[in-house]
Amino acid sequence: MKRMLVWAAALSLALIACEDDSSSGPSEQSSAREVSMSFKGCYENLSKKVSLLKESSEDLPLAYLYNENGQYRLMIPKMDDYCGFDKVMMDVERSGDTLRIDVTAMIPTACKCVSDHWFDIEARDADIKYFAHAPYNKKETVYEVVPGPAPEGP
């Protein structure tokens, strides 16, 4: 009986050692995308009327693409959201001409304000036409991506 247990344990260890670890395979690494997010500015609270007009418009809201010396950044101007965050986790994927970022977890600040949201994206995603973004605990919004800079104003 002991001999049988030893053989079973040895066989189990051999199978575990030979198991294919797909989490570190090249297909996962090639599709993974690196994105970082930051908030800049803290504007006066915009009226809800502006937000409602944006939501009811048939046109998509705009996200602005910046190319700063080969570093690509997307900016969504003046979003009503948390003032800052820590330990953010995002699901990032590309589907055709759309880059989708879903903020799945973060430790937000207690305060909220209106700020510009910036996303550093990879050069391979600089040709996107749409940006789908789901802020933490909010529904997804799809933006049309246009070249920056964003227009100045309220």
GROMACS .gro file of C-alpha atoms in nm:
model
  154
    1MET     CA    1   0.000   0.000   0.000
    2LYS     CA    2   0.280   0.243   0.088
    3ARG     CA    3   0.455   0.159  -0.238
    4MET     CA    4   0.137   0.238  -0.431
    5LEU     CA    5   0.102   0.578  -0.255
    6VAL     CA    6   0.466   0.662  -0.332
    7TRP     CA    7   0.412   0.583  -0.702
    8ALA     CA    8   0.090   0.785  -0.711
    9ALA     CA    9   0.263   1.084  -0.551
   10ALA     CA   10   0.558   1.057  -0.790
   11LEU     CA   11   0.326   1.034  -1.091
   12SER     CA   12   0.128   1.337  -0.968
   13LEU     CA   13   0.445   1.542  -0.929
   14ALA     CA   14   0.564   1.440  -1.275
   15LEU     CA   15   0.233   1.542  -1.432
   16ILE     CA   16   0.238   1.877  -1.253
   17ALA     CA   17   0.595   1.944  -1.366
   18CYS     CA   18   0.510   1.864  -1.728
   19GLU     CA   19   0.183   2.056  -1.731
   20ASP     CA   20   0.163   2.333  -1.992
   21ASP     CA   21   0.160   2.673  -1.820
   22SER     CA   22  -0.048   2.872  -2.069
   23SER     CA   23  -0.049   3.181  -1.848
   24SER     CA   24   0.310   3.256  -1.943
   25GLY     CA   25   0.285   3.156  -2.309
   26PRO     CA   26   0.358   3.399  -2.591
   27SER     CA   27  -0.006   3.432  -2.698
   28GLU     CA   28  -0.101   3.585  -2.363
   29GLN     CA   29   0.198   3.820  -2.360
   30SER     CA   30   0.138   3.942  -2.714
   31SER     CA   31  -0.225   4.032  -2.644
   32ALA     CA   32  -0.168   4.194  -2.303
   33ARG     CA   33  -0.188   4.572  -2.310
   34GLU     CA   34  -0.021   4.817  -2.076
   35VAL     CA   35  -0.231   5.119  -1.984
   36SER     CA   36  -0.190   5.369  -1.705
   37MET     CA   37  -0.449   5.621  -1.592
   38SER     CA   38  -0.424   5.963  -1.428
   39PHE     CA   39  -0.658   6.249  -1.338
   40LYS     CA   40  -0.553   6.610  -1.396
   41GLY     CA   41  -0.717   6.933  -1.295
   42CYS     CA   42  -1.008   6.984  -1.062
   43TYR     CA   43  -1.256   7.216  -1.226
   44GLU     CA   44  -1.560   7.385  -1.083
   45ASN     CA   45  -1.851   7.149  -1.073
   46LEU     CA   46  -2.014   7.164  -1.415
   47SER     CA   47  -2.390   7.178  -1.428
   48LYS     CA   48  -2.573   6.850  -1.474
   49LYS     CA   49  -2.730   7.009  -1.781
   50VAL     CA   50  -2.399   6.975  -1.970
   51SER     CA   51  -2.376   6.606  -1.882
   52LEU     CA   52  -2.735   6.541  -1.981
   53LEU     CA   53  -2.687   6.714  -2.316
   54LYS     CA   54  -2.384   6.494  -2.384
   55GLU     CA   55  -2.573   6.177  -2.295
   56SER     CA   56  -2.881   6.261  -2.504
   57SER     CA   57  -2.684   6.365  -2.812
   58GLU     CA   58  -2.684   6.125  -3.106
   59ASP     CA   59  -2.316   6.200  -3.163
   60LEU     CA   60  -2.061   6.015  -2.957
   61PRO     CA   61  -1.867   6.214  -2.699
   62LEU     CA   62  -1.503   6.274  -2.793
   63ALA     CA   63  -1.177   6.137  -2.657
   64TYR     CA   64  -0.862   6.319  -2.771
   65LEU     CA   65  -0.550   6.134  -2.886
   66TYR     CA   66  -0.215   6.299  -2.817
   67ASN     CA   67   0.124   6.193  -2.954
   68GLU     CA   68   0.396   6.335  -2.732
   69ASN     CA   69   0.733   6.219  -2.869
   70GLY     CA   70   0.607   5.870  -2.949
   71GLN     CA   71   0.410   5.840  -2.624
   72TYR     CA   72   0.039   5.804  -2.700
   73ARG     CA   73  -0.222   5.934  -2.459
   74LEU     CA   74  -0.599   5.948  -2.467
   75MET     CA   75  -0.778   6.225  -2.280
   76ILE     CA   76  -1.142   6.248  -2.180
   77PRO     CA   77  -1.207   6.606  -2.075
   78LYS     CA   78  -1.398   6.715  -1.768
   79MET     CA   79  -1.543   6.395  -1.624
   80ASP     CA   80  -1.728   6.400  -1.294
   81ASP     CA   81  -1.549   6.130  -1.095
   82TYR     CA   82  -1.331   6.068  -0.792
   83CYS     CA   83  -1.047   6.314  -0.723
   84GLY     CA   84  -0.789   6.034  -0.727
   85PHE     CA   85  -0.728   5.666  -0.670
   86ASP     CA   86  -0.487   5.401  -0.552
   87LYS     CA   87  -0.434   5.037  -0.651
   88VAL     CA   88  -0.636   5.051  -0.970
   89MET     CA   89  -0.711   4.733  -1.165
   90MET     CA   90  -0.831   4.746  -1.525
   91ASP     CA   91  -0.944   4.504  -1.790
   92VAL     CA   92  -0.799   4.627  -2.119
   93GLU     CA   93  -0.879   4.476  -2.457
   94ARG     CA   94  -0.882   4.570  -2.821
   95SER     CA   95  -1.156   4.459  -3.056
   96GLY     CA   96  -1.117   4.582  -3.413
   97ASP     CA   97  -1.098   4.962  -3.406
   98THR     CA   98  -1.209   4.992  -3.042
   99LEU     CA   99  -0.994   4.997  -2.729
  100ARG     CA  100  -1.196   4.904  -2.421
  101ILE     CA  101  -1.089   4.984  -2.065
  102ASP     CA  102  -1.300   4.868  -1.773
  103VAL     CA  103  -1.183   4.985  -1.430
  104THR     CA  104  -1.273   4.679  -1.221
  105ALA     CA  105  -1.127   4.776  -0.884
  106MET     CA  106  -0.957   5.066  -0.713
  107ILE     CA  107  -0.937   5.248  -0.384
  108PRO     CA  108  -1.094   5.586  -0.464
  109THR     CA  109  -1.062   5.906  -0.268
  110ALA     CA  110  -1.358   6.018  -0.060
  111CYS     CA  111  -1.396   6.338  -0.264
  112LYS     CA  112  -1.534   6.379  -0.614
  113CYS     CA  113  -1.459   6.649  -0.867
  114VAL     CA  114  -1.458   6.725  -1.238
  115SER     CA  115  -1.120   6.643  -1.394
  116ASP     CA  116  -0.955   6.537  -1.718
  117HIS     CA  117  -0.889   6.163  -1.738
  118TRP     CA  118  -0.567   6.062  -1.915
  119PHE     CA  119  -0.477   5.713  -2.038
  120ASP     CA  120  -0.125   5.628  -2.154
  121ILE     CA  121  -0.169   5.369  -2.427
  122GLU     CA  122   0.068   5.165  -2.642
  123ALA     CA  123   0.173   5.278  -2.988
  124ARG     CA  124   0.006   4.971  -3.143
  125ASP     CA  125  -0.330   5.111  -3.024
  126ALA     CA  126  -0.279   5.462  -3.166
  127ASP     CA  127  -0.492   5.380  -3.473
  128ILE     CA  128  -0.814   5.320  -3.279
  129LYS     CA  129  -1.130   5.502  -3.384
  130TYR     CA  130  -1.330   5.437  -3.066
  131PHE     CA  131  -1.254   5.422  -2.695
  132ALA     CA  132  -1.496   5.239  -2.465
  133HIS     CA  133  -1.443   5.328  -2.101
  134ALA     CA  134  -1.621   5.204  -1.791
  135PRO     CA  135  -1.510   5.406  -1.488
  136TYR     CA  136  -1.513   5.235  -1.150
  137ASN     CA  137  -1.872   5.139  -1.057
  138LYS     CA  138  -2.021   5.323  -1.359
  139LYS     CA  139  -2.163   5.218  -1.694
  140GLU     CA  140  -1.949   5.212  -2.006
  141THR     CA  141  -1.939   5.509  -2.242
  142VAL     CA  142  -1.810   5.486  -2.598
  143TYR     CA  143  -1.608   5.783  -2.727
  144GLU     CA  144  -1.506   5.872  -3.079
  145VAL     CA  145  -1.128   5.920  -3.088
  146VAL     CA  146  -1.007   6.238  -3.259
  147PRO     CA  147  -0.662   6.402  -3.272
  148GLY     CA  148  -0.576   6.633  -2.979
  149PRO     CA  149  -0.554   6.889  -2.843
  150ALA     CA  150  -0.894   6.919  -2.679
  151PRO     CA  151  -1.066   7.254  -2.723
  152GLU     CA  152  -1.033   7.504  -2.439
  153GLY     CA  153  -1.338   7.623  -2.254
  154PRO     CA  154  -1.599   7.525  -1.997
   0.00000   0.00000   0.00000
